C-alpha cells in the first residue's frame, strides 16, 4: 500500500483530497504545516507528497527545497497543489524540485492520474535505486576480488609481485634505510612439471611457499614473483653475517625433500640478493638487480647464492651487447657449421656426423658455442638459429650424397624452444622436400630436459617424427631428471651417453657401472648407443669392452668445417 503525505494548512483541503482518493488503496497522512511535515518524514516514509504552495511559516516552495536536499527523500515525488496559474510561479515550483503540480480546485480525474503517474515513477526510482545499490555492492565485491588478485597470489596465497613493489616503495621512504631484496628461483622446476604434471607442480609450489614462510621474520615480506620465483623483502639487515646466515638457513631447508603425491621430490633454489645502496632507485631496479644476481648464482651451480655488485651490472651490459651482436649475426649470416664424425668403434669407420654451430664474429673471430648458446636460448633467437642449422646441415648432406657418399647420417641438435615450436614439423617437411635427402638419414638430437618439460607433447611429437622415418636421439643421456623411468615411453632410436660418464670411466668404478646399465637397457630396448667425449684410447677400450657401438670425441676428430671433413674422411 502506497503512503501519501498531504501537507496543507487548511484541514478541509485534506478532506477534499481524501474523498477524491477514497476508492484507491492508499494510506493517507495529513500534516498541517511545513515544519510538521518535515518532522513526520521518518515516521511516515511517504511514497508521494501532495504539498500546498501557500502556507504560513514554511511555505511549500521552501519545504520542497528542504525535502529534495535530503538524500534519503530526494527520490520521493512531490506534487505541488496550488491556486497559482502564473507561469513564473509554476516555474519556481519546478525549480524548487517539484515533480509535478495540480491546480486548485482539484479535479478528481486529474488528481488520480497524476498520483498514479508519480507513484509509478517513484516505484521505478526505487527499483533503479535498488538495482544501483546491488550493482555498487557487486562492483565493490569485484573490486575487492581484483585487488586481492593484484596483491595476492591465488595458488600459494602469498603476496604478489605488485604488493612487494608497493612495500618496497614504502621502505625506500624510511631513513636510515637498511633492507635487502632476495630473488629465489627454483632450479629445474619445469623439469618436475614435465615429469609429474602440472597438478604435482602446483602442489610443489604450495609446499615451497609454506617452507619459505617458516623463515619469515616479523615485518618482512615473502611474495611469489613468477611461476617458480619467490622474493623476500628483508626490512632490517643488521650485518652481512646475519644476512648470509638467513640465506644459508633457506638453502639448508631445501636439503629435505618435498613429499608430493607419494613421491619425494628434491628441489634446490638459486638466490640473488640486492642490498640497499642508499641511492635513489626505482623499486623495479632493486628487483632487477636481485634477478641479475640470481642468474649469476645459477651459473655457479644449483643451490647457491650471489650478492649483486657493480661488476654484475657490467656483465649485464656485456650481455645486452652480446644479444645485439647475436641479432646482427643472424641477419648477416655469421653462423657457420662444423661437423664432428661419429665413429663405429669396432670398424673405426665414419658412420655420420653431428652438425655443430659456430659463430664467425667479424671482430672477435670464431666464438665457441658455450659463449653464445645460453644467450640465444634466453632471448629465443635459438629457434631461428636451430632452423638455420637444420637447413644448412641437410643441404650439406645432400651435397655429400650427390658426390657419392650415400650411407652417411646427419645429426642435428634441437633446443628446448625449437622442440616446442608449433611449426617444427612443417619446417622439417619443407627442408626435406627442398634438399631431397632421405628422412632416415636425418637424426634429431633432443635433451632429456626438452623431453621432460612436456612429456605428453614430447611423446606425440617424437611419434610424428618417427612416422616420417626420422631418427630420434636423446642427447646427454643420464644427466636428466628421470631418465630410466620414462625411457620406455618415448619412441626413440638412439641414446648418447653424456661425456661426464665417459671422462672418468675406469674398471668397475661408478661411471663404469652407470654406462654398463645404460648399455644393457639400450640392448633390451633395441636402441643404438653413441658415447660422447671420447678423448683417450683407454676410454674407447672400456666402451668397446662394455659393448658400446658408436662414439665421438677428440680422440677421433674435433669438429671441422665441411671442406676438412671431405679431405680427412670422405676422400680417403
PDB file of C-alpha atoms in Angstrom, residues 4-288:
ATOM      1  CA  UNK A   4       0.847   9.585   0.639  1.00  0.00           C
ATOM      2  CA  UNK A   5       1.600  12.645   2.794  1.00  0.00           C
ATOM      3  CA  UNK A   6      -0.768  15.596   2.266  1.00  0.00           C
ATOM      4  CA  UNK A   7       0.638  18.908   3.533  1.00  0.00           C
ATOM      5  CA  UNK A   8      -1.883  21.756   3.778  1.00  0.00           C
ATOM      6  CA  UNK A   9      -2.630  24.340   6.438  1.00  0.00           C
ATOM      7  CA  UNK A  10      -6.400  24.053   5.760  1.00  0.00           C
ATOM      8  CA  UNK A  11      -7.862  20.715   7.023  1.00  0.00           C
ATOM      9  CA  UNK A  12     -10.844  20.911   4.650  1.00  0.00           C
ATOM     10  CA  UNK A  13      -8.447  20.618   1.698  1.00  0.00           C
ATOM     11  CA  UNK A  14      -7.236  17.309   3.133  1.00  0.00           C
ATOM     12  CA  UNK A  15     -10.830  16.158   3.400  1.00  0.00           C
ATOM     13  CA  UNK A  16     -11.422  17.026  -0.247  1.00  0.00           C
ATOM     14  CA  UNK A  17      -8.375  15.077  -1.388  1.00  0.00           C
ATOM     15  CA  UNK A  18      -9.283  12.188   0.893  1.00  0.00           C
ATOM     16  CA  UNK A  19     -12.708  11.984  -0.714  1.00  0.00           C
ATOM     17  CA  UNK A  20     -11.257  12.168  -4.212  1.00  0.00           C
ATOM     18  CA  UNK A  21      -8.863   9.291  -3.483  1.00  0.00           C
ATOM     19  CA  UNK A  22     -11.118   7.213  -1.214  1.00  0.00           C
ATOM     20  CA  UNK A  23     -11.628   4.414  -3.764  1.00  0.00           C
ATOM     21  CA  UNK A  24      -7.872   3.905  -4.137  1.00  0.00           C
ATOM     22  CA  UNK A  25      -5.705   1.640  -1.991  1.00  0.00           C
ATOM     23  CA  UNK A  26      -3.597   4.392  -0.443  1.00  0.00           C
ATOM     24  CA  UNK A  27      -2.507   5.152   3.110  1.00  0.00           C
ATOM     25  CA  UNK A  28      -3.167   8.896   3.551  1.00  0.00           C
ATOM     26  CA  UNK A  29      -1.409  11.043   6.158  1.00  0.00           C
ATOM     27  CA  UNK A  30      -2.081  14.693   6.988  1.00  0.00           C
ATOM     28  CA  UNK A  31       0.273  17.444   8.101  1.00  0.00           C
ATOM     29  CA  UNK A  32      -0.947  20.981   8.791  1.00  0.00           C
ATOM     30  CA  UNK A  33       2.412  22.758   8.340  1.00  0.00           C
ATOM     31  CA  UNK A  34       5.687  22.518   6.530  1.00  0.00           C
ATOM     32  CA  UNK A  35       7.673  22.123   9.736  1.00  0.00           C
ATOM     33  CA  UNK A  36       5.404  19.330  10.907  1.00  0.00           C
ATOM     34  CA  UNK A  37       5.702  17.614   7.539  1.00  0.00           C
ATOM     35  CA  UNK A  38       9.477  17.611   7.776  1.00  0.00           C
ATOM     36  CA  UNK A  39       9.337  16.021  11.222  1.00  0.00           C
ATOM     37  CA  UNK A  40       6.891  13.334  10.000  1.00  0.00           C
ATOM     38  CA  UNK A  41       9.011  12.071   7.133  1.00  0.00           C
ATOM     39  CA  UNK A  42      10.946   9.370   9.009  1.00  0.00           C
ATOM     40  CA  UNK A  43       7.818   8.060  10.701  1.00  0.00           C
ATOM     41  CA  UNK A  44       5.570   8.064   7.636  1.00  0.00           C
ATOM     42  CA  UNK A  45       8.129   7.205   4.947  1.00  0.00           C
ATOM     43  CA  UNK A  46       5.902   8.604   2.195  1.00  0.00           C
ATOM     44  CA  UNK A  47       5.931   7.325  -1.377  1.00  0.00           C
ATOM     45  CA  UNK A  48       4.368  10.607  -2.582  1.00  0.00           C
ATOM     46  CA  UNK A  49       3.869  14.103  -1.155  1.00  0.00           C
ATOM     47  CA  UNK A  50       0.977  16.430  -2.076  1.00  0.00           C
ATOM     48  CA  UNK A  51       2.287  19.833  -0.991  1.00  0.00           C
ATOM     49  CA  UNK A  52       0.320  23.077  -0.783  1.00  0.00           C
ATOM     50  CA  UNK A  53       2.285  26.079  -2.001  1.00  0.00           C
ATOM     51  CA  UNK A  54       0.768  28.912   0.040  1.00  0.00           C
ATOM     52  CA  UNK A  55       1.218  28.141   3.752  1.00  0.00           C
ATOM     53  CA  UNK A  56       2.175  30.255   6.769  1.00  0.00           C
ATOM     54  CA  UNK A  57       5.633  29.701   8.233  1.00  0.00           C
ATOM     55  CA  UNK A  58       7.496  27.441   5.854  1.00  0.00           C
ATOM     56  CA  UNK A  59       5.755  27.715   2.517  1.00  0.00           C
ATOM     57  CA  UNK A  60       5.559  24.865   0.041  1.00  0.00           C
ATOM     58  CA  UNK A  61       8.496  26.115  -2.024  1.00  0.00           C
ATOM     59  CA  UNK A  62      10.894  26.043   0.943  1.00  0.00           C
ATOM     60  CA  UNK A  63       9.554  22.710   2.221  1.00  0.00           C
ATOM     61  CA  UNK A  64      10.073  21.226  -1.239  1.00  0.00           C
ATOM     62  CA  UNK A  65      13.639  22.523  -1.369  1.00  0.00           C
ATOM     63  CA  UNK A  66      14.443  21.088   2.067  1.00  0.00           C
ATOM     64  CA  UNK A  67      12.987  17.663   1.246  1.00  0.00           C
ATOM     65  CA  UNK A  68      14.856  17.457  -2.037  1.00  0.00           C
ATOM     66  CA  UNK A  69      18.065  18.373  -0.224  1.00  0.00           C
ATOM     67  CA  UNK A  70      17.769  15.252   1.950  1.00  0.00           C
ATOM     68  CA  UNK A  71      19.465  12.253   0.233  1.00  0.00           C
ATOM     69  CA  UNK A  72      17.021   9.753   1.707  1.00  0.00           C
ATOM     70  CA  UNK A  73      13.965  11.689   0.440  1.00  0.00           C
ATOM     71  CA  UNK A  74      15.189  13.302  -2.763  1.00  0.00           C
ATOM     72  CA  UNK A  75      13.650  10.497  -4.794  1.00  0.00           C
ATOM     73  CA  UNK A  76      10.149  10.894  -3.334  1.00  0.00           C
ATOM     74  CA  UNK A  77       7.963  12.681  -5.939  1.00  0.00           C
ATOM     75  CA  UNK A  78       6.310  15.938  -4.856  1.00  0.00           C
ATOM     76  CA  UNK A  79       3.128  17.270  -6.472  1.00  0.00           C
ATOM     77  CA  UNK A  80       2.570  20.954  -5.712  1.00  0.00           C
ATOM     78  CA  UNK A  81      -1.108  21.773  -5.089  1.00  0.00           C
ATOM     79  CA  UNK A  82      -1.624  25.434  -5.941  1.00  0.00           C
ATOM     80  CA  UNK A  83      -4.137  28.033  -6.981  1.00  0.00           C
ATOM     81  CA  UNK A  84      -1.353  29.909  -8.754  1.00  0.00           C
ATOM     82  CA  UNK A  85      -1.567  29.895 -12.524  1.00  0.00           C
ATOM     83  CA  UNK A  86       1.206  32.320 -13.410  1.00  0.00           C
ATOM     84  CA  UNK A  87       3.927  30.557 -15.407  1.00  0.00           C
ATOM     85  CA  UNK A  88       6.616  32.246 -13.344  1.00  0.00           C
ATOM     86  CA  UNK A  89       5.147  30.833 -10.130  1.00  0.00           C
ATOM     87  CA  UNK A  90       4.861  27.366 -11.647  1.00  0.00           C
ATOM     88  CA  UNK A  91       8.439  27.565 -12.870  1.00  0.00           C
ATOM     89  CA  UNK A  92       9.501  28.460  -9.339  1.00  0.00           C
ATOM     90  CA  UNK A  93       7.842  25.259  -8.078  1.00  0.00           C
ATOM     91  CA  UNK A  94       9.699  23.158 -10.602  1.00  0.00           C
ATOM     92  CA  UNK A  95      12.971  24.931  -9.783  1.00  0.00           C
ATOM     93  CA  UNK A  96      12.474  24.052  -6.123  1.00  0.00           C
ATOM     94  CA  UNK A  97      12.449  20.386  -7.101  1.00  0.00           C
ATOM     95  CA  UNK A  98       8.747  19.667  -7.543  1.00  0.00           C
ATOM     96  CA  UNK A  99       7.996  16.796  -9.909  1.00  0.00           C
ATOM     97  CA  UNK A 100       4.523  17.927 -10.923  1.00  0.00           C
ATOM     98  CA  UNK A 101       1.753  20.318  -9.927  1.00  0.00           C
ATOM     99  CA  UNK A 102      -2.038  20.330  -9.864  1.00  0.00           C
ATOM    100  CA  UNK A 103      -4.280  23.345  -9.826  1.00  0.00           C
ATOM    101  CA  UNK A 104      -6.965  24.193  -7.285  1.00  0.00           C
ATOM    102  CA  UNK A 105      -9.800  23.445  -7.286  1.00  0.00           C
ATOM    103  CA  UNK A 106      -8.610  19.877  -7.656  1.00  0.00           C
ATOM    104  CA  UNK A 107     -10.131  17.788 -10.428  1.00  0.00           C
ATOM    105  CA  UNK A 108     -10.716  14.182  -9.404  1.00  0.00           C
ATOM    106  CA  UNK A 109      -9.625  12.543 -12.659  1.00  0.00           C
ATOM    107  CA  UNK A 110      -6.588  14.777 -12.946  1.00  0.00           C
ATOM    108  CA  UNK A 111      -5.597  14.084  -9.347  1.00  0.00           C
ATOM    109  CA  UNK A 112      -5.878  10.328  -9.757  1.00  0.00           C
ATOM    110  CA  UNK A 113      -3.906  10.367 -12.997  1.00  0.00           C
ATOM    111  CA  UNK A 114      -1.089  12.491 -11.603  1.00  0.00           C
ATOM    112  CA  UNK A 115      -0.919  10.489  -8.366  1.00  0.00           C
ATOM    113  CA  UNK A 116      -0.762   7.196 -10.258  1.00  0.00           C
ATOM    114  CA  UNK A 117       1.886   8.588 -12.596  1.00  0.00           C
ATOM    115  CA  UNK A 118       4.077   9.880  -9.787  1.00  0.00           C
ATOM    116  CA  UNK A 119       3.745   6.667  -7.759  1.00  0.00           C
ATOM    117  CA  UNK A 120       4.735   4.668 -10.801  1.00  0.00           C
ATOM    118  CA  UNK A 121       7.757   6.922 -11.274  1.00  0.00           C
ATOM    119  CA  UNK A 122       8.629   6.516  -7.601  1.00  0.00           C
ATOM    120  CA  UNK A 123       8.377   2.744  -7.864  1.00  0.00           C
ATOM    121  CA  UNK A 124      10.668   2.794 -10.869  1.00  0.00           C
ATOM    122  CA  UNK A 125      13.033   5.093  -8.997  1.00  0.00           C
ATOM    123  CA  UNK A 126      13.120   2.673  -6.077  1.00  0.00           C
ATOM    124  CA  UNK A 127      13.738  -0.245  -8.394  1.00  0.00           C
ATOM    125  CA  UNK A 128      16.541   1.685 -10.039  1.00  0.00           C
ATOM    126  CA  UNK A 129      17.968   2.659  -6.655  1.00  0.00           C
ATOM    127  CA  UNK A 130      17.812  -0.979  -5.557  1.00  0.00           C
ATOM    128  CA  UNK A 131      19.461  -2.067  -8.792  1.00  0.00           C
ATOM    129  CA  UNK A 132      22.170   0.572  -8.382  1.00  0.00           C
ATOM    130  CA  UNK A 133      22.751  -0.485  -4.783  1.00  0.00           C
ATOM    131  CA  UNK A 134      23.135  -4.115  -5.849  1.00  0.00           C
ATOM    132  CA  UNK A 135      25.369  -3.086  -8.717  1.00  0.00           C
ATOM    133  CA  UNK A 136      27.501  -0.956  -6.429  1.00  0.00           C
ATOM    134  CA  UNK A 137      27.802  -3.848  -3.981  1.00  0.00           C
ATOM    135  CA  UNK A 138      28.854  -6.170  -6.796  1.00  0.00           C
ATOM    136  CA  UNK A 139      31.345  -3.595  -8.075  1.00  0.00           C
ATOM    137  CA  UNK A 140      32.802  -3.258  -4.575  1.00  0.00           C
ATOM    138  CA  UNK A 141      32.968  -7.035  -4.252  1.00  0.00           C
ATOM    139  CA  UNK A 142      34.601  -7.409  -7.656  1.00  0.00           C
ATOM    140  CA  UNK A 143      36.985  -4.552  -6.915  1.00  0.00           C
ATOM    141  CA  UNK A 144      37.968  -6.297  -3.698  1.00  0.00           C
ATOM    142  CA  UNK A 145      38.470  -9.529  -5.643  1.00  0.00           C
ATOM    143  CA  UNK A 146      40.602  -7.759  -8.254  1.00  0.00           C
ATOM    144  CA  UNK A 147      42.647  -6.072  -5.548  1.00  0.00           C
ATOM    145  CA  UNK A 148      43.098  -9.465  -3.941  1.00  0.00           C
ATOM    146  CA  UNK A 149      44.205 -10.874  -7.299  1.00  0.00           C
ATOM    147  CA  UNK A 150      46.603  -7.974  -7.773  1.00  0.00           C
ATOM    148  CA  UNK A 151      48.066  -8.111  -4.293  1.00  0.00           C
ATOM    149  CA  UNK A 152      47.808 -11.853  -3.537  1.00  0.00           C
ATOM    150  CA  UNK A 153      48.808 -14.959  -5.455  1.00  0.00           C
ATOM    151  CA  UNK A 154      45.825 -17.262  -5.930  1.00  0.00           C
ATOM    152  CA  UNK A 155      47.816 -20.514  -5.746  1.00  0.00           C
ATOM    153  CA  UNK A 156      50.154 -20.036  -2.782  1.00  0.00           C
ATOM    154  CA  UNK A 157      48.133 -17.262  -1.064  1.00  0.00           C
ATOM    155  CA  UNK A 158      51.374 -15.317  -0.737  1.00  0.00           C
ATOM    156  CA  UNK A 159      51.542 -11.592  -1.529  1.00  0.00           C
ATOM    157  CA  UNK A 160      52.130 -10.829  -5.198  1.00  0.00           C
ATOM    158  CA  UNK A 161      54.960  -9.065  -7.004  1.00  0.00           C
ATOM    159  CA  UNK A 162      52.834  -5.889  -7.095  1.00  0.00           C
ATOM    160  CA  UNK A 163      52.402  -5.995  -3.315  1.00  0.00           C
ATOM    161  CA  UNK A 164      56.135  -6.478  -2.799  1.00  0.00           C
ATOM    162  CA  UNK A 165      56.904  -3.499  -5.038  1.00  0.00           C
ATOM    163  CA  UNK A 166      54.416  -1.360  -3.115  1.00  0.00           C
ATOM    164  CA  UNK A 167      56.070  -2.309   0.172  1.00  0.00           C
ATOM    165  CA  UNK A 168      59.445  -1.569  -1.378  1.00  0.00           C
ATOM    166  CA  UNK A 169      58.261   1.945  -2.281  1.00  0.00           C
ATOM    167  CA  UNK A 170      57.294   2.468   1.369  1.00  0.00           C
ATOM    168  CA  UNK A 171      60.606   1.042   2.559  1.00  0.00           C
ATOM    169  CA  UNK A 172      62.572   3.464   0.382  1.00  0.00           C
ATOM    170  CA  UNK A 173      60.951   6.388   2.223  1.00  0.00           C
ATOM    171  CA  UNK A 174      62.386   5.395   5.604  1.00  0.00           C
ATOM    172  CA  UNK A 175      65.618   6.830   6.946  1.00  0.00           C
ATOM    173  CA  UNK A 176      68.020   5.347   7.750  1.00  0.00           C
ATOM    174  CA  UNK A 177      67.490   2.511   5.257  1.00  0.00           C
ATOM    175  CA  UNK A 178      68.916  -0.975   5.638  1.00  0.00           C
ATOM    176  CA  UNK A 179      66.949  -3.508   3.628  1.00  0.00           C
ATOM    177  CA  UNK A 180      67.639  -6.332   1.192  1.00  0.00           C
ATOM    178  CA  UNK A 181      65.749  -7.944  -1.675  1.00  0.00           C
ATOM    179  CA  UNK A 182      66.142 -11.682  -2.241  1.00  0.00           C
ATOM    180  CA  UNK A 183      65.116 -13.239  -5.552  1.00  0.00           C
ATOM    181  CA  UNK A 184      64.700 -17.033  -5.381  1.00  0.00           C
ATOM    182  CA  UNK A 185      64.306 -19.287  -8.415  1.00  0.00           C
ATOM    183  CA  UNK A 186      63.520 -22.998  -8.162  1.00  0.00           C
ATOM    184  CA  UNK A 187      66.149 -24.976 -10.048  1.00  0.00           C
ATOM    185  CA  UNK A 188      64.718 -27.332 -12.701  1.00  0.00           C
ATOM    186  CA  UNK A 189      61.105 -26.750 -11.674  1.00  0.00           C
ATOM    187  CA  UNK A 190      59.980 -27.046 -15.306  1.00  0.00           C
ATOM    188  CA  UNK A 191      61.546 -30.474 -15.408  1.00  0.00           C
ATOM    189  CA  UNK A 192      59.433 -31.544 -12.430  1.00  0.00           C
ATOM    190  CA  UNK A 193      56.353 -30.108 -14.131  1.00  0.00           C
ATOM    191  CA  UNK A 194      57.092 -32.088 -17.257  1.00  0.00           C
ATOM    192  CA  UNK A 195      57.871 -35.292 -15.356  1.00  0.00           C
ATOM    193  CA  UNK A 196      54.983 -35.345 -12.899  1.00  0.00           C
ATOM    194  CA  UNK A 197      52.410 -32.981 -14.401  1.00  0.00           C
ATOM    195  CA  UNK A 198      51.122 -29.510 -13.543  1.00  0.00           C
ATOM    196  CA  UNK A 199      48.997 -30.679 -10.609  1.00  0.00           C
ATOM    197  CA  UNK A 200      52.045 -32.050  -8.805  1.00  0.00           C
ATOM    198  CA  UNK A 201      53.936 -28.918  -9.863  1.00  0.00           C
ATOM    199  CA  UNK A 202      51.292 -26.721  -8.230  1.00  0.00           C
ATOM    200  CA  UNK A 203      51.365 -28.794  -5.044  1.00  0.00           C
ATOM    201  CA  UNK A 204      55.134 -28.453  -5.000  1.00  0.00           C
ATOM    202  CA  UNK A 205      54.907 -24.656  -5.328  1.00  0.00           C
ATOM    203  CA  UNK A 206      52.482 -24.530  -2.396  1.00  0.00           C
ATOM    204  CA  UNK A 207      54.828 -26.696  -0.331  1.00  0.00           C
ATOM    205  CA  UNK A 208      57.804 -24.487  -1.250  1.00  0.00           C
ATOM    206  CA  UNK A 209      55.834 -21.385  -0.246  1.00  0.00           C
ATOM    207  CA  UNK A 210      54.951 -22.988   3.095  1.00  0.00           C
ATOM    208  CA  UNK A 211      58.570 -23.884   3.739  1.00  0.00           C
ATOM    209  CA  UNK A 212      59.814 -20.409   2.862  1.00  0.00           C
ATOM    210  CA  UNK A 213      57.253 -18.846   5.196  1.00  0.00           C
ATOM    211  CA  UNK A 214      58.934 -20.641   8.084  1.00  0.00           C
ATOM    212  CA  UNK A 215      61.887 -18.276   7.568  1.00  0.00           C
ATOM    213  CA  UNK A 216      59.735 -15.130   7.518  1.00  0.00           C
ATOM    214  CA  UNK A 217      60.669 -12.606  10.195  1.00  0.00           C
ATOM    215  CA  UNK A 218      58.312 -10.085  11.719  1.00  0.00           C
ATOM    216  CA  UNK A 219      57.887  -7.108   9.388  1.00  0.00           C
ATOM    217  CA  UNK A 220      59.410  -8.852   6.360  1.00  0.00           C
ATOM    218  CA  UNK A 221      57.541  -9.769   3.176  1.00  0.00           C
ATOM    219  CA  UNK A 222      57.584 -13.017   1.217  1.00  0.00           C
ATOM    220  CA  UNK A 223      55.959 -12.843  -2.231  1.00  0.00           C
ATOM    221  CA  UNK A 224      55.531 -15.019  -5.286  1.00  0.00           C
ATOM    222  CA  UNK A 225      57.171 -13.162  -8.176  1.00  0.00           C
ATOM    223  CA  UNK A 226      56.567 -15.577 -11.047  1.00  0.00           C
ATOM    224  CA  UNK A 227      55.818 -19.204 -11.880  1.00  0.00           C
ATOM    225  CA  UNK A 228      58.648 -20.670  -9.809  1.00  0.00           C
ATOM    226  CA  UNK A 229      60.140 -17.446  -8.446  1.00  0.00           C
ATOM    227  CA  UNK A 230      59.780 -16.041  -4.940  1.00  0.00           C
ATOM    228  CA  UNK A 231      61.063 -12.887  -3.294  1.00  0.00           C
ATOM    229  CA  UNK A 232      61.885 -11.694   0.213  1.00  0.00           C
ATOM    230  CA  UNK A 233      61.909  -8.083   1.347  1.00  0.00           C
ATOM    231  CA  UNK A 234      64.040  -8.045   4.489  1.00  0.00           C
ATOM    232  CA  UNK A 235      63.329  -4.714   6.125  1.00  0.00           C
ATOM    233  CA  UNK A 236      66.235  -4.598   8.534  1.00  0.00           C
ATOM    234  CA  UNK A 237      69.671  -6.107   7.902  1.00  0.00           C
ATOM    235  CA  UNK A 238      71.926  -5.700  10.910  1.00  0.00           C
ATOM    236  CA  UNK A 239      75.104  -7.239   9.479  1.00  0.00           C
ATOM    237  CA  UNK A 240      76.283  -9.051   6.373  1.00  0.00           C
ATOM    238  CA  UNK A 241      76.856 -12.112   8.547  1.00  0.00           C
ATOM    239  CA  UNK A 242      73.203 -12.075   9.649  1.00  0.00           C
ATOM    240  CA  UNK A 243      72.095 -11.872   6.025  1.00  0.00           C
ATOM    241  CA  UNK A 244      74.316 -14.768   4.969  1.00  0.00           C
ATOM    242  CA  UNK A 245      73.058 -16.828   7.911  1.00  0.00           C
ATOM    243  CA  UNK A 246      69.467 -16.165   6.818  1.00  0.00           C
ATOM    244  CA  UNK A 247      70.273 -17.274   3.259  1.00  0.00           C
ATOM    245  CA  UNK A 248      72.117 -20.400   4.397  1.00  0.00           C
ATOM    246  CA  UNK A 249      69.131 -21.378   6.543  1.00  0.00           C
ATOM    247  CA  UNK A 250      66.910 -21.193   3.455  1.00  0.00           C
ATOM    248  CA  UNK A 251      69.324 -23.209   1.309  1.00  0.00           C
ATOM    249  CA  UNK A 252      69.753 -25.794   4.052  1.00  0.00           C
ATOM    250  CA  UNK A 253      65.982 -26.211   4.452  1.00  0.00           C
ATOM    251  CA  UNK A 254      65.815 -27.465   0.858  1.00  0.00           C
ATOM    252  CA  UNK A 255      68.029 -30.426   1.714  1.00  0.00           C
ATOM    253  CA  UNK A 256      64.853 -32.121   2.934  1.00  0.00           C
ATOM    254  CA  UNK A 257      62.771 -33.469   0.030  1.00  0.00           C
ATOM    255  CA  UNK A 258      59.164 -32.464  -0.560  1.00  0.00           C
ATOM    256  CA  UNK A 259      56.652 -35.307  -0.202  1.00  0.00           C
ATOM    257  CA  UNK A 260      54.158 -34.774  -3.021  1.00  0.00           C
ATOM    258  CA  UNK A 261      51.761 -37.411  -4.409  1.00  0.00           C
ATOM    259  CA  UNK A 262      53.624 -40.259  -2.669  1.00  0.00           C
ATOM    260  CA  UNK A 263      56.914 -39.089  -4.189  1.00  0.00           C
ATOM    261  CA  UNK A 264      59.938 -37.489  -2.569  1.00  0.00           C
ATOM    262  CA  UNK A 265      60.953 -34.583  -4.779  1.00  0.00           C
ATOM    263  CA  UNK A 266      64.303 -32.935  -4.162  1.00  0.00           C
ATOM    264  CA  UNK A 267      64.448 -29.274  -5.062  1.00  0.00           C
ATOM    265  CA  UNK A 268      67.085 -26.567  -4.813  1.00  0.00           C
ATOM    266  CA  UNK A 269      66.865 -22.807  -5.171  1.00  0.00           C
ATOM    267  CA  UNK A 270      69.234 -20.210  -6.550  1.00  0.00           C
ATOM    268  CA  UNK A 271      69.183 -16.908  -4.667  1.00  0.00           C
ATOM    269  CA  UNK A 272      70.146 -13.432  -5.810  1.00  0.00           C
ATOM    270  CA  UNK A 273      70.488 -10.584  -3.322  1.00  0.00           C
ATOM    271  CA  UNK A 274      70.270  -6.834  -3.852  1.00  0.00           C
ATOM    272  CA  UNK A 275      71.280  -4.648  -0.900  1.00  0.00           C
ATOM    273  CA  UNK A 276      70.035  -1.116  -0.363  1.00  0.00           C
ATOM    274  CA  UNK A 277      72.793   1.173  -1.550  1.00  0.00           C
ATOM    275  CA  UNK A 278      71.238   4.385  -0.246  1.00  0.00           C
ATOM    276  CA  UNK A 279      70.778   5.716  -3.768  1.00  0.00           C
ATOM    277  CA  UNK A 280      67.532   6.908  -5.265  1.00  0.00           C
ATOM    278  CA  UNK A 281      66.403   3.901  -7.254  1.00  0.00           C
ATOM    279  CA  UNK A 282      63.093   2.634  -8.617  1.00  0.00           C
ATOM    280  CA  UNK A 283      61.682  -0.443  -6.839  1.00  0.00           C
ATOM    281  CA  UNK A 284      61.786  -2.420 -10.089  1.00  0.00           C
ATOM    282  CA  UNK A 285      65.511  -1.667 -10.332  1.00  0.00           C
ATOM    283  CA  UNK A 286      66.136  -3.349  -6.960  1.00  0.00           C
ATOM    284  CA  UNK A 287      64.259  -6.436  -8.134  1.00  0.00           C
ATOM    285  CA  UNK A 288      66.161  -6.393 -11.413  1.00  0.00           C
TER     286      UNK A 288
END
